[in-house]
Amino acid sequence: MKRIKTAQKMVLVVGVIWLAAVSAFAQSSVAVMEFTNKIDNQWWYQSGAAQTQDFFIAELIKTKKLNVMDREDLESSLEEKNISISGPVSAASAVKIGRLLGVDYLLTGTITKYGIVGLDGKPLPKGQLGGNTGKGKFSVTFKTELIDVSTGKAVWAREETGETTQIKVSVGGFGSSADDRNTFELAMKPAIQRAVANFKAADLKL
Protein backbone atom coordinates (compact mmCIF):
# COMPACT_ATOMS: atom_id res chain seq x y z
CA MET A 1 0.00 0.00 0.00
CA LYS A 2 2.84 2.35 0.91
CA ARG A 3 4.53 1.54 -2.40
CA ILE A 4 1.36 2.47 -4.30
CA LYS A 5 1.06 5.77 -2.46
CA THR A 6 4.75 6.49 -3.05
CA ALA A 7 4.34 5.72 -6.74
CA GLN A 8 1.29 7.99 -6.92
CA LYS A 9 3.21 10.80 -5.27
CA MET A 10 6.07 10.36 -7.72
CA VAL A 11 3.68 10.48 -10.66
CA LEU A 12 2.13 13.65 -9.22
CA VAL A 13 5.54 15.28 -8.73
CA VAL A 14 6.63 14.36 -12.26
CA GLY A 15 3.37 15.78 -13.60
CA VAL A 16 3.85 19.07 -11.77
CA ILE A 17 7.44 19.34 -13.01
CA TRP A 18 6.34 18.59 -16.58
CA LEU A 19 3.61 21.25 -16.46
CA ALA A 20 6.08 23.78 -15.07
CA ALA A 21 8.52 22.97 -17.85
CA VAL A 22 5.83 23.34 -20.51
CA SER A 23 4.78 26.70 -19.05
CA ALA A 24 8.37 27.90 -18.96
CA PHE A 25 8.92 27.09 -22.63
CA ALA A 26 5.50 28.29 -23.85
CA GLN A 27 5.95 31.41 -25.95
CA SER A 28 3.77 34.48 -25.83
CA SER A 29 2.08 35.40 -29.11
CA VAL A 30 2.13 38.67 -31.07
CA ALA A 31 0.29 40.16 -34.03
CA VAL A 32 2.07 42.79 -36.13
CA MET A 33 -0.52 45.40 -37.10
CA GLU A 34 -0.44 47.56 -40.23
CA PHE A 35 1.50 50.74 -39.50
CA THR A 36 -0.29 54.08 -39.73
CA ASN A 37 1.24 56.45 -42.26
CA LYS A 38 1.03 60.12 -41.29
CA ILE A 39 2.50 61.06 -44.68
CA ASP A 40 -0.05 61.23 -47.49
CA ASN A 41 1.23 58.68 -50.01
CA GLN A 42 -1.17 56.36 -51.83
CA TRP A 43 1.57 53.83 -52.66
CA TRP A 44 1.97 53.08 -48.96
CA TYR A 45 -1.46 51.47 -48.90
CA GLN A 46 -0.76 49.52 -52.11
CA SER A 47 2.56 47.97 -51.13
CA GLY A 48 4.52 49.75 -48.39
CA ALA A 49 2.25 48.72 -45.51
CA ALA A 50 2.39 45.03 -46.43
CA GLN A 51 6.17 45.15 -46.92
CA THR A 52 6.67 46.71 -43.50
CA GLN A 53 4.51 44.08 -41.80
CA ASP A 54 6.33 41.26 -43.59
CA PHE A 55 9.76 42.65 -42.66
CA PHE A 56 8.80 42.94 -38.97
CA ILE A 57 7.22 39.47 -38.91
CA ALA A 58 10.31 37.88 -40.47
CA GLU A 59 12.71 39.61 -38.07
CA LEU A 60 10.62 38.86 -34.96
CA ILE A 61 10.45 35.18 -35.90
CA LYS A 62 14.26 35.12 -36.03
CA THR A 63 14.47 36.25 -32.38
CA LYS A 64 12.64 33.07 -31.27
CA LYS A 65 11.17 35.07 -28.38
CA LEU A 66 7.57 35.23 -29.60
CA ASN A 67 5.06 33.17 -31.53
CA VAL A 68 4.39 35.56 -34.43
CA MET A 69 1.05 35.59 -36.24
CA ASP A 70 1.30 35.38 -40.03
CA ARG A 71 0.08 38.47 -41.91
CA GLU A 72 -2.38 36.50 -44.04
CA ASP A 73 -3.78 34.80 -40.93
CA LEU A 74 -4.05 38.20 -39.26
CA GLU A 75 -5.94 39.72 -42.20
CA SER A 76 -8.25 36.70 -42.33
CA SER A 77 -8.96 36.92 -38.58
CA LEU A 78 -9.62 40.66 -38.75
CA GLU A 79 -12.10 40.14 -41.58
CA GLU A 80 -13.73 37.14 -39.93
CA LYS A 81 -14.25 38.99 -36.65
CA ASN A 82 -15.32 42.21 -38.41
CA ILE A 83 -12.48 44.20 -36.87
CA SER A 84 -11.96 47.51 -38.67
CA ILE A 85 -8.89 49.59 -37.84
CA SER A 86 -8.34 53.17 -38.96
CA GLY A 87 -5.61 55.31 -37.48
CA PRO A 88 -3.30 54.55 -34.54
CA VAL A 89 -4.29 51.74 -32.16
CA SER A 90 -5.25 53.13 -28.74
CA ALA A 91 -4.65 51.28 -25.47
CA ALA A 92 -8.34 50.35 -25.20
CA SER A 93 -8.42 49.19 -28.82
CA ALA A 94 -5.26 47.14 -28.33
CA VAL A 95 -6.85 45.23 -25.46
CA LYS A 96 -10.03 44.57 -27.44
CA ILE A 97 -8.27 43.62 -30.69
CA GLY A 98 -5.67 41.47 -28.96
CA ARG A 99 -8.29 39.47 -27.07
CA LEU A 100 -10.37 38.93 -30.21
CA LEU A 101 -7.27 37.74 -32.06
CA GLY A 102 -6.19 35.56 -29.15
CA VAL A 103 -2.69 37.04 -28.87
CA ASP A 104 -0.72 38.35 -25.89
CA TYR A 105 0.86 41.35 -27.60
CA LEU A 106 0.29 43.74 -30.50
CA LEU A 107 3.13 45.42 -32.38
CA THR A 108 1.90 48.76 -33.69
CA GLY A 109 3.64 51.63 -35.42
CA THR A 110 3.49 54.94 -37.24
CA ILE A 111 5.42 56.25 -40.24
CA THR A 112 6.39 59.84 -39.40
CA LYS A 113 8.72 60.70 -42.30
CA TYR A 114 8.72 59.25 -45.78
CA GLY A 115 10.09 60.38 -49.16
CA ILE A 116 13.01 61.68 -51.18
CA VAL A 117 15.16 64.46 -49.72
CA GLY A 118 18.57 65.98 -50.38
CA LEU A 119 21.71 64.40 -48.96
CA ASP A 120 21.55 67.03 -46.21
CA GLY A 121 18.08 65.80 -45.25
CA LYS A 122 16.34 68.92 -46.58
CA PRO A 123 13.65 68.92 -49.30
CA LEU A 124 15.05 69.00 -52.84
CA PRO A 125 14.51 72.12 -54.98
CA LYS A 126 11.55 71.87 -57.34
CA GLY A 127 12.40 69.82 -60.42
CA GLN A 128 15.44 68.19 -58.80
CA LEU A 129 14.43 64.61 -58.00
CA GLY A 130 17.85 63.14 -57.40
CA GLY A 131 17.53 59.82 -59.25
CA ASN A 132 20.99 58.56 -60.17
CA THR A 133 22.60 62.00 -59.87
CA GLY A 134 23.72 61.44 -56.28
CA LYS A 135 21.81 64.56 -55.20
CA GLY A 136 19.10 62.85 -53.19
CA LYS A 137 18.23 59.97 -50.90
CA PHE A 138 15.10 58.13 -49.85
CA SER A 139 14.40 58.42 -46.13
CA VAL A 140 11.77 56.79 -43.93
CA THR A 141 11.26 57.17 -40.17
CA PHE A 142 8.94 55.09 -38.01
CA LYS A 143 7.95 54.73 -34.38
CA THR A 144 6.87 51.34 -33.07
CA GLU A 145 5.78 49.86 -29.76
CA LEU A 146 4.88 46.47 -28.32
CA ILE A 147 1.60 46.61 -26.40
CA ASP A 148 0.65 44.14 -23.66
CA VAL A 149 -2.93 43.10 -24.44
CA SER A 150 -3.66 42.37 -20.76
CA THR A 151 -2.93 45.97 -19.70
CA GLY A 152 -3.00 48.07 -22.87
CA LYS A 153 0.42 49.45 -21.91
CA ALA A 154 3.54 49.53 -24.09
CA VAL A 155 6.32 47.30 -22.76
CA TRP A 156 8.82 48.35 -25.43
CA ALA A 157 9.11 51.23 -27.92
CA ARG A 158 11.59 52.31 -30.56
CA GLU A 159 12.11 54.96 -33.26
CA GLU A 160 14.32 54.30 -36.29
CA THR A 161 15.23 56.00 -39.56
CA GLY A 162 16.29 54.18 -42.70
CA GLU A 163 17.96 55.79 -45.72
CA THR A 164 19.36 54.88 -49.12
CA THR A 165 20.87 56.88 -51.98
CA GLN A 166 20.03 54.12 -54.46
CA ILE A 167 16.91 55.74 -55.88
CA LYS A 168 15.25 55.78 -59.28
CA VAL A 169 12.21 58.01 -59.51
CA SER A 170 9.49 56.87 -61.91
CA VAL A 171 7.54 59.23 -64.14
CA GLY A 172 4.45 58.60 -62.04
CA GLY A 173 6.27 59.49 -58.82
CA PHE A 174 7.61 57.30 -56.04
CA GLY A 175 5.92 53.94 -55.73
CA SER A 176 5.16 53.45 -59.41
CA SER A 177 7.66 50.69 -60.16
CA ALA A 178 9.60 47.68 -58.90
CA ASP A 179 12.63 49.97 -58.53
CA ASP A 180 10.68 52.03 -56.00
CA ARG A 181 9.77 48.93 -54.00
CA ASN A 182 13.44 47.94 -53.99
CA THR A 183 14.41 51.42 -52.81
CA PHE A 184 11.87 51.19 -50.00
CA GLU A 185 13.28 47.81 -48.93
CA LEU A 186 16.87 49.11 -48.97
CA ALA A 187 15.88 51.89 -46.57
CA MET A 188 13.25 50.21 -44.42
CA LYS A 189 14.55 46.68 -43.87
CA PRO A 190 17.84 47.64 -42.12
CA ALA A 191 15.92 50.08 -39.89
CA ILE A 192 13.50 47.32 -38.89
CA GLN A 193 16.42 44.96 -38.24
CA ARG A 194 17.97 47.54 -35.90
CA ALA A 195 14.67 48.00 -34.08
CA VAL A 196 14.19 44.25 -33.59
CA ALA A 197 17.82 43.87 -32.48
CA ASN A 198 17.10 46.47 -29.79
CA PHE A 199 13.96 44.55 -28.79
CA LYS A 200 15.95 41.31 -28.50
CA ALA A 201 18.72 42.99 -26.50
CA ALA A 202 16.13 44.39 -24.07
CA ASP A 203 15.52 40.79 -22.97
CA LEU A 204 11.97 41.47 -21.83
CA LYS A 205 10.18 38.90 -19.68
CA LEU A 206 7.25 38.26 -21.98
mmCIF file of C-alpha atoms in Angstrom:
data_model
loop_
_atom_site.group_PDB
_atom_site.id
_atom_site.type_symbol
_atom_site.label_atom_id
_atom_site.label_comp_id
_atom_site.label_asym_id
_atom_site.label_seq_id
_atom_site.Cartn_x
_atom_site.Cartn_y
_atom_site.Cartn_z
ATOM 1 C CA MET A 1 0.000 0.000 0.000
ATOM 2 C CA LYS A 2 2.836 2.345 0.913
ATOM 3 C CA ARG A 3 4.530 1.541 -2.398
ATOM 4 C CA ILE A 4 1.360 2.470 -4.302
ATOM 5 C CA LYS A 5 1.063 5.771 -2.457
ATOM 6 C CA THR A 6 4.751 6.488 -3.046
ATOM 7 C CA ALA A 7 4.339 5.723 -6.742
ATOM 8 C CA GLN A 8 1.288 7.991 -6.918
ATOM 9 C CA LYS A 9 3.210 10.804 -5.270
ATOM 10 C CA MET A 10 6.073 10.363 -7.717
ATOM 11 C CA VAL A 11 3.679 10.482 -10.661
ATOM 12 C CA LEU A 12 2.130 13.647 -9.220
ATOM 13 C CA VAL A 13 5.538 15.283 -8.732
ATOM 14 C CA VAL A 14 6.627 14.360 -12.257
ATOM 15 C CA GLY A 15 3.366 15.781 -13.600
ATOM 16 C CA VAL A 16 3.854 19.073 -11.775
ATOM 17 C CA ILE A 17 7.441 19.344 -13.015
ATOM 18 C CA TRP A 18 6.336 18.591 -16.576
ATOM 19 C CA LEU A 19 3.606 21.255 -16.463
ATOM 20 C CA ALA A 20 6.076 23.779 -15.070
ATOM 21 C CA ALA A 21 8.524 22.973 -17.852
ATOM 22 C CA VAL A 22 5.834 23.339 -20.510
ATOM 23 C CA SER A 23 4.776 26.698 -19.054
ATOM 24 C CA ALA A 24 8.372 27.895 -18.963
ATOM 25 C CA PHE A 25 8.920 27.086 -22.633
ATOM 26 C CA ALA A 26 5.500 28.286 -23.855
ATOM 27 C CA GLN A 27 5.949 31.411 -25.946
ATOM 28 C CA SER A 28 3.774 34.482 -25.834
ATOM 29 C CA SER A 29 2.082 35.405 -29.111
ATOM 30 C CA VAL A 30 2.133 38.672 -31.069
ATOM 31 C CA ALA A 31 0.286 40.159 -34.033
ATOM 32 C CA VAL A 32 2.072 42.786 -36.134
ATOM 33 C CA MET A 33 -0.517 45.401 -37.096
ATOM 34 C CA GLU A 34 -0.443 47.563 -40.232
ATOM 35 C CA PHE A 35 1.504 50.738 -39.497
ATOM 36 C CA THR A 36 -0.292 54.078 -39.726
ATOM 37 C CA ASN A 37 1.237 56.454 -42.264
ATOM 38 C CA LYS A 38 1.028 60.119 -41.293
ATOM 39 C CA ILE A 39 2.501 61.057 -44.676
ATOM 40 C CA ASP A 40 -0.054 61.233 -47.494
ATOM 41 C CA ASN A 41 1.226 58.677 -50.009
ATOM 42 C CA GLN A 42 -1.173 56.360 -51.826
ATOM 43 C CA TRP A 43 1.565 53.830 -52.659
ATOM 44 C CA TRP A 44 1.971 53.083 -48.959
ATOM 45 C CA TYR A 45 -1.459 51.470 -48.899
ATOM 46 C CA GLN A 46 -0.763 49.519 -52.106
ATOM 47 C CA SER A 47 2.562 47.968 -51.131
ATOM 48 C CA GLY A 48 4.515 49.747 -48.385
ATOM 49 C CA ALA A 49 2.250 48.720 -45.508
ATOM 50 C CA ALA A 50 2.393 45.028 -46.426
ATOM 51 C CA GLN A 51 6.172 45.151 -46.921
ATOM 52 C CA THR A 52 6.667 46.709 -43.498
ATOM 53 C CA GLN A 53 4.509 44.077 -41.799
ATOM 54 C CA ASP A 54 6.334 41.259 -43.588
ATOM 55 C CA PHE A 55 9.764 42.649 -42.658
ATOM 56 C CA PHE A 56 8.802 42.937 -38.974
ATOM 57 C CA ILE A 57 7.218 39.473 -38.911
ATOM 58 C CA ALA A 58 10.313 37.878 -40.469
ATOM 59 C CA GLU A 59 12.712 39.606 -38.068
ATOM 60 C CA LEU A 60 10.617 38.859 -34.960
ATOM 61 C CA ILE A 61 10.454 35.177 -35.905
ATOM 62 C CA LYS A 62 14.262 35.118 -36.028
ATOM 63 C CA THR A 63 14.466 36.251 -32.382
ATOM 64 C CA LYS A 64 12.643 33.069 -31.268
ATOM 65 C CA LYS A 65 11.170 35.074 -28.384
ATOM 66 C CA LEU A 66 7.566 35.232 -29.601
ATOM 67 C CA ASN A 67 5.059 33.168 -31.530
ATOM 68 C CA VAL A 68 4.394 35.563 -34.426
ATOM 69 C CA MET A 69 1.045 35.595 -36.236
ATOM 70 C CA ASP A 70 1.304 35.377 -40.028
ATOM 71 C CA ARG A 71 0.081 38.467 -41.911
ATOM 72 C CA GLU A 72 -2.380 36.503 -44.041
ATOM 73 C CA ASP A 73 -3.783 34.800 -40.927
ATOM 74 C CA LEU A 74 -4.050 38.202 -39.255
ATOM 75 C CA GLU A 75 -5.937 39.718 -42.199
ATOM 76 C CA SER A 76 -8.246 36.701 -42.328
ATOM 77 C CA SER A 77 -8.965 36.920 -38.584
ATOM 78 C CA LEU A 78 -9.623 40.665 -38.750
ATOM 79 C CA GLU A 79 -12.095 40.144 -41.580
ATOM 80 C CA GLU A 80 -13.732 37.136 -39.930
ATOM 81 C CA LYS A 81 -14.251 38.989 -36.651
ATOM 82 C CA ASN A 82 -15.323 42.211 -38.414
ATOM 83 C CA ILE A 83 -12.476 44.201 -36.872
ATOM 84 C CA SER A 84 -11.959 47.509 -38.667
ATOM 85 C CA ILE A 85 -8.886 49.591 -37.837
ATOM 86 C CA SER A 86 -8.341 53.171 -38.963
ATOM 87 C CA GLY A 87 -5.613 55.314 -37.481
ATOM 88 C CA PRO A 88 -3.299 54.554 -34.543
ATOM 89 C CA VAL A 89 -4.292 51.739 -32.164
ATOM 90 C CA SER A 90 -5.247 53.128 -28.741
ATOM 91 C CA ALA A 91 -4.652 51.284 -25.470
ATOM 92 C CA ALA A 92 -8.337 50.352 -25.200
ATOM 93 C CA SER A 93 -8.423 49.190 -28.824
ATOM 94 C CA ALA A 94 -5.257 47.140 -28.327
ATOM 95 C CA VAL A 95 -6.847 45.226 -25.458
ATOM 96 C CA LYS A 96 -10.032 44.567 -27.435
ATOM 97 C CA ILE A 97 -8.270 43.617 -30.691
ATOM 98 C CA GLY A 98 -5.669 41.468 -28.957
ATOM 99 C CA ARG A 99 -8.294 39.474 -27.070
ATOM 100 C CA LEU A 100 -10.370 38.932 -30.211
ATOM 101 C CA LEU A 101 -7.274 37.737 -32.064
ATOM 102 C CA GLY A 102 -6.194 35.562 -29.146
ATOM 103 C CA VAL A 103 -2.690 37.043 -28.870
ATOM 104 C CA ASP A 104 -0.724 38.350 -25.894
ATOM 105 C CA TYR A 105 0.865 41.354 -27.603
ATOM 106 C CA LEU A 106 0.288 43.738 -30.500
ATOM 107 C CA LEU A 107 3.125 45.420 -32.379
ATOM 108 C CA THR A 108 1.896 48.761 -33.692
ATOM 109 C CA GLY A 109 3.645 51.631 -35.418
ATOM 110 C CA THR A 110 3.494 54.937 -37.242
ATOM 111 C CA ILE A 111 5.416 56.250 -40.241
ATOM 112 C CA THR A 112 6.388 59.839 -39.401
ATOM 113 C CA LYS A 113 8.723 60.698 -42.299
ATOM 114 C CA TYR A 114 8.721 59.246 -45.784
ATOM 115 C CA GLY A 115 10.089 60.382 -49.161
ATOM 116 C CA ILE A 116 13.005 61.684 -51.179
ATOM 117 C CA VAL A 117 15.164 64.458 -49.724
ATOM 118 C CA GLY A 118 18.572 65.983 -50.385
ATOM 119 C CA LEU A 119 21.713 64.401 -48.965
ATOM 120 C CA ASP A 120 21.554 67.028 -46.212
ATOM 121 C CA GLY A 121 18.079 65.801 -45.252
ATOM 122 C CA LYS A 122 16.338 68.920 -46.577
ATOM 123 C CA PRO A 123 13.647 68.918 -49.301
ATOM 124 C CA LEU A 124 15.054 68.998 -52.839
ATOM 125 C CA PRO A 125 14.510 72.120 -54.978
ATOM 126 C CA LYS A 126 11.552 71.870 -57.336
ATOM 127 C CA GLY A 127 12.402 69.825 -60.425
ATOM 128 C CA GLN A 128 15.438 68.188 -58.797
ATOM 129 C CA LEU A 129 14.428 64.606 -58.001
ATOM 130 C CA GLY A 130 17.849 63.136 -57.398
ATOM 131 C CA GLY A 131 17.530 59.825 -59.246
ATOM 132 C CA ASN A 132 20.992 58.558 -60.170
ATOM 133 C CA THR A 133 22.600 61.998 -59.867
ATOM 134 C CA GLY A 134 23.716 61.441 -56.282
ATOM 135 C CA LYS A 135 21.812 64.556 -55.195
ATOM 136 C CA GLY A 136 19.100 62.850 -53.190
ATOM 137 C CA LYS A 137 18.232 59.971 -50.903
ATOM 138 C CA PHE A 138 15.099 58.127 -49.853
ATOM 139 C CA SER A 139 14.402 58.417 -46.128
ATOM 140 C CA VAL A 140 11.770 56.787 -43.926
ATOM 141 C CA THR A 141 11.262 57.169 -40.169
ATOM 142 C CA PHE A 142 8.939 55.087 -38.012
ATOM 143 C CA LYS A 143 7.946 54.732 -34.382
ATOM 144 C CA THR A 144 6.866 51.342 -33.069
ATOM 145 C CA GLU A 145 5.778 49.858 -29.758
ATOM 146 C CA LEU A 146 4.877 46.473 -28.317
ATOM 147 C CA ILE A 147 1.598 46.608 -26.398
ATOM 148 C CA ASP A 148 0.654 44.140 -23.660
ATOM 149 C CA VAL A 149 -2.929 43.103 -24.438
ATOM 150 C CA SER A 150 -3.663 42.374 -20.763
ATOM 151 C CA THR A 151 -2.929 45.968 -19.700
ATOM 152 C CA GLY A 152 -2.998 48.072 -22.870
ATOM 153 C CA LYS A 153 0.425 49.448 -21.913
ATOM 154 C CA ALA A 154 3.536 49.533 -24.092
ATOM 155 C CA VAL A 155 6.318 47.304 -22.762
ATOM 156 C CA TRP A 156 8.816 48.354 -25.435
ATOM 157 C CA ALA A 157 9.110 51.228 -27.920
ATOM 158 C CA ARG A 158 11.587 52.307 -30.561
ATOM 159 C CA GLU A 159 12.112 54.956 -33.259
ATOM 160 C CA GLU A 160 14.319 54.299 -36.287
ATOM 161 C CA THR A 161 15.232 56.001 -39.555
ATOM 162 C CA GLY A 162 16.288 54.179 -42.703
ATOM 163 C CA GLU A 163 17.955 55.791 -45.720
ATOM 164 C CA THR A 164 19.365 54.876 -49.117
ATOM 165 C CA THR A 165 20.868 56.882 -51.981
ATOM 166 C CA GLN A 166 20.026 54.116 -54.459
ATOM 167 C CA ILE A 167 16.915 55.742 -55.880
ATOM 168 C CA LYS A 168 15.250 55.779 -59.283
ATOM 169 C CA VAL A 169 12.207 58.008 -59.511
ATOM 170 C CA SER A 170 9.487 56.871 -61.906
ATOM 171 C CA VAL A 171 7.536 59.234 -64.141
ATOM 172 C CA GLY A 172 4.454 58.598 -62.036
ATOM 173 C CA GLY A 173 6.268 59.491 -58.820
ATOM 174 C CA PHE A 174 7.615 57.299 -56.036
ATOM 175 C CA GLY A 175 5.920 53.938 -55.725
ATOM 176 C CA SER A 176 5.161 53.448 -59.406
ATOM 177 C CA SER A 177 7.659 50.686 -60.158
ATOM 178 C CA ALA A 178 9.597 47.676 -58.899
ATOM 179 C CA ASP A 179 12.629 49.974 -58.533
ATOM 180 C CA ASP A 180 10.684 52.025 -56.000
ATOM 181 C CA ARG A 181 9.770 48.929 -53.996
ATOM 182 C CA ASN A 182 13.439 47.940 -53.990
ATOM 183 C CA THR A 183 14.414 51.423 -52.810
ATOM 184 C CA PHE A 184 11.868 51.192 -50.001
ATOM 185 C CA GLU A 185 13.277 47.813 -48.930
ATOM 186 C CA LEU A 186 16.873 49.105 -48.966
ATOM 187 C CA ALA A 187 15.882 51.886 -46.570
ATOM 188 C CA MET A 188 13.248 50.206 -44.417
ATOM 189 C CA LYS A 189 14.552 46.682 -43.867
ATOM 190 C CA PRO A 190 17.844 47.637 -42.116
ATOM 191 C CA ALA A 191 15.922 50.079 -39.888
ATOM 192 C CA ILE A 192 13.504 47.316 -38.888
ATOM 193 C CA GLN A 193 16.425 44.960 -38.237
ATOM 194 C CA ARG A 194 17.971 47.539 -35.898
ATOM 195 C CA ALA A 195 14.667 47.997 -34.083
ATOM 196 C CA VAL A 196 14.188 44.251 -33.592
ATOM 197 C CA ALA A 197 17.819 43.868 -32.481
ATOM 198 C CA ASN A 198 17.101 46.465 -29.794
ATOM 199 C CA PHE A 199 13.963 44.547 -28.794
ATOM 200 C CA LYS A 200 15.945 41.314 -28.505
ATOM 201 C CA ALA A 201 18.716 42.989 -26.500
ATOM 202 C CA ALA A 202 16.135 44.394 -24.073
ATOM 203 C CA ASP A 203 15.522 40.786 -22.966
ATOM 204 C CA LEU A 204 11.970 41.467 -21.828
ATOM 205 C CA LYS A 205 10.184 38.900 -19.679
ATOM 206 C CA LEU A 206 7.250 38.260 -21.980
#
